[in-house]
CSV table of C-alpha atoms in Angstrom, one decimal:
chain,number,residue,atom,x,y,z
A,1,UNK,CA,-23.4,17.0,-29.1
A,2,UNK,CA,-25.0,16.4,-32.6
A,3,UNK,CA,-26.6,13.5,-30.7
A,4,UNK,CA,-28.9,16.0,-28.9
A,5,UNK,CA,-31.2,18.3,-30.7
A,6,UNK,CA,-34.3,20.1,-29.9
A,7,UNK,CA,-37.4,18.5,-31.3
A,8,UNK,CA,-39.2,21.6,-31.6
A,9,UNK,CA,-41.6,20.9,-28.9
A,10,UNK,CA,-42.3,23.9,-26.6
A,11,UNK,CA,-39.9,23.8,-23.5
A,12,UNK,CA,-37.6,21.3,-25.2
A,13,UNK,CA,-35.2,24.1,-26.0
A,14,UNK,CA,-34.4,24.9,-22.5
A,15,UNK,CA,-34.0,21.0,-21.8
A,16,UNK,CA,-31.7,21.1,-24.8
A,17,UNK,CA,-29.7,23.8,-23.4
A,18,UNK,CA,-29.5,22.1,-19.9
A,19,UNK,CA,-28.3,18.7,-21.4
A,20,UNK,CA,-25.6,20.2,-23.7
A,21,UNK,CA,-24.3,22.3,-20.6
A,22,UNK,CA,-24.3,19.2,-18.5
A,23,UNK,CA,-22.1,17.5,-21.3
A,24,UNK,CA,-19.6,20.3,-21.3
A,25,UNK,CA,-19.6,20.2,-17.3
A,26,UNK,CA,-18.9,16.5,-17.5
A,27,UNK,CA,-16.3,16.9,-20.0
A,28,UNK,CA,-14.4,19.5,-17.9
A,29,UNK,CA,-14.8,17.3,-14.8
A,30,UNK,CA,-13.2,14.6,-16.4
A,31,UNK,CA,-10.4,16.7,-17.6
A,32,UNK,CA,-9.8,18.0,-14.4
A,33,UNK,CA,-9.7,14.7,-12.6
A,34,UNK,CA,-6.9,13.5,-14.9
A,35,UNK,CA,-3.7,12.9,-13.2
A,36,UNK,CA,-5.2,13.1,-9.7
A,37,UNK,CA,-4.5,10.5,-6.8
A,38,UNK,CA,-6.4,7.4,-6.8
A,39,UNK,CA,-7.6,6.6,-3.3
A,40,UNK,CA,-5.8,3.4,-2.9
A,41,UNK,CA,-1.8,4.2,-2.8
A,42,UNK,CA,1.3,2.0,-2.6
A,43,UNK,CA,3.9,2.6,0.1
A,44,UNK,CA,7.0,0.9,1.3
A,45,UNK,CA,9.4,1.4,4.1
A,46,UNK,CA,12.9,0.1,4.5
A,47,UNK,CA,15.3,-0.9,7.4
A,48,UNK,CA,18.7,-1.7,7.6
A,49,UNK,CA,19.6,-4.0,10.7
A,50,UNK,CA,23.5,-4.4,10.6
A,51,UNK,CA,23.8,-7.2,13.0
A,52,UNK,CA,20.7,-9.0,14.0
A,53,UNK,CA,20.1,-11.0,17.0
A,54,UNK,CA,17.3,-13.5,17.3
A,55,UNK,CA,14.4,-11.6,18.8
A,56,UNK,CA,11.8,-8.6,18.2
A,57,UNK,CA,12.7,-5.4,16.6
A,58,UNK,CA,9.9,-3.1,16.9
A,59,UNK,CA,10.1,-1.0,13.7
A,60,UNK,CA,6.9,1.1,13.6
A,61,UNK,CA,5.6,2.2,17.2
A,62,UNK,CA,1.9,3.4,17.5
A,63,UNK,CA,1.3,3.7,13.7
A,64,UNK,CA,-0.2,7.0,12.7
A,65,UNK,CA,-1.7,5.4,9.2
A,66,UNK,CA,-4.1,2.3,8.7
A,67,UNK,CA,-2.4,0.1,5.8
A,68,UNK,CA,-2.2,-3.3,4.6
A,69,UNK,CA,1.3,-5.1,4.2
A,70,UNK,CA,1.4,-6.9,1.1
A,71,UNK,CA,5.0,-8.0,0.5
A,72,UNK,CA,8.1,-8.3,2.6
A,73,UNK,CA,11.6,-8.5,0.7
A,74,UNK,CA,14.8,-9.1,2.4
A,75,UNK,CA,18.4,-9.7,1.6
A,76,UNK,CA,21.9,-9.7,3.7
A,77,UNK,CA,25.4,-9.1,2.7
A,78,UNK,CA,26.6,-12.5,4.7
A,79,UNK,CA,24.8,-15.2,6.6
A,80,UNK,CA,21.2,-16.3,7.2
A,81,UNK,CA,18.4,-16.1,9.4
A,82,UNK,CA,14.6,-16.3,9.4
A,83,UNK,CA,12.4,-13.1,9.5
A,84,UNK,CA,8.8,-13.1,10.3
A,85,UNK,CA,6.9,-9.6,10.4
A,86,UNK,CA,4.1,-9.2,13.1
A,87,UNK,CA,1.4,-6.7,13.6
A,88,UNK,CA,1.8,-6.5,17.2
A,89,UNK,CA,2.2,-10.1,18.3
A,90,UNK,CA,0.7,-11.5,15.2
A,91,UNK,CA,2.4,-12.8,12.4
A,92,UNK,CA,1.4,-11.9,9.0
A,93,UNK,CA,-0.6,-14.7,7.0
A,94,UNK,CA,1.8,-16.4,4.6
A,95,UNK,CA,5.7,-17.7,4.9
A,96,UNK,CA,8.3,-16.0,6.9
A,97,UNK,CA,11.3,-14.6,4.9
A,98,UNK,CA,14.6,-16.9,4.7
A,99,UNK,CA,17.1,-14.1,4.9
A,100,UNK,CA,20.2,-14.9,2.8
A,101,UNK,CA,22.4,-13.0,0.4
A,102,UNK,CA,19.6,-13.8,-2.5
A,103,UNK,CA,17.2,-11.3,-2.3
A,104,UNK,CA,13.6,-12.9,-1.2
A,105,UNK,CA,10.3,-11.7,-1.5
A,106,UNK,CA,7.1,-12.9,0.3
A,107,UNK,CA,3.5,-12.0,-0.3
A,108,UNK,CA,0.9,-11.8,2.4
A,109,UNK,CA,-2.8,-11.5,2.2
A,110,UNK,CA,-3.8,-12.6,5.6
A,111,UNK,CA,-3.5,-11.2,9.0
A,112,UNK,CA,-1.8,-8.1,7.3
A,113,UNK,CA,-3.7,-5.0,8.3
A,114,UNK,CA,-2.1,-2.6,10.5
A,115,UNK,CA,-4.5,-0.3,12.3
A,116,UNK,CA,-3.8,3.0,13.7
A,117,UNK,CA,-2.2,2.7,17.0
A,118,UNK,CA,-0.6,-0.8,16.0
A,119,UNK,CA,3.2,-2.0,16.1
A,120,UNK,CA,5.0,-3.4,13.3
A,121,UNK,CA,7.5,-5.9,14.6
A,122,UNK,CA,10.5,-7.7,12.8
A,123,UNK,CA,11.2,-11.0,14.8
A,124,UNK,CA,14.5,-12.7,13.6
A,125,UNK,CA,15.1,-16.2,14.5
A,126,UNK,CA,17.7,-19.0,13.5
A,127,UNK,CA,20.2,-15.9,13.0
A,128,UNK,CA,23.5,-17.6,11.8
A,129,UNK,CA,26.2,-14.7,11.1
A,130,UNK,CA,23.6,-12.5,9.2
A,131,UNK,CA,24.9,-8.9,8.5
A,132,UNK,CA,23.6,-5.9,7.1
A,133,UNK,CA,20.3,-7.1,6.4
A,134,UNK,CA,18.0,-5.0,4.5
A,135,UNK,CA,14.2,-5.3,4.9
A,136,UNK,CA,11.5,-3.8,2.6
A,137,UNK,CA,8.0,-3.8,3.5
A,138,UNK,CA,5.6,-2.8,1.3
A,139,UNK,CA,1.9,-2.5,1.0
A,140,UNK,CA,-1.4,-0.5,0.3
A,141,UNK,CA,-3.2,2.3,2.1
A,142,UNK,CA,-6.3,4.5,1.5
A,143,UNK,CA,-6.4,8.2,1.1
A,144,UNK,CA,-9.2,10.1,3.0
A,145,UNK,CA,-12.0,10.6,0.5
A,146,UNK,CA,-13.0,13.9,1.6
């Protein structure tokens, strides 16, 4: 606080005290904000589909929270399949997941916004003996600012 000093001009003392108190208040506020949640949070949800058949699996119905899906990760214990994640009837932008015994992640940047009331659908195709398919969907969501 040595960078602020009264100049000896009448009225400057009050202004000086105001500025010093404002700096203290700002320092306290900055300290109070340390460790607080940021407005953008990451989230993830996982599902296990034991014996998937070709078709749709509606895993989120009437979403209560708006969010973005940024990644889909899959792995299974045996067999193969193709997994396309959809919001309602629209596939996420990017590639579908090739489900196999090797874990695979696909990033999605287009057509990936889930709005309140939307459904999230897992669509399996080209399923060939796939068992115990683990699916993890992750992304971001915004917390309310007030």
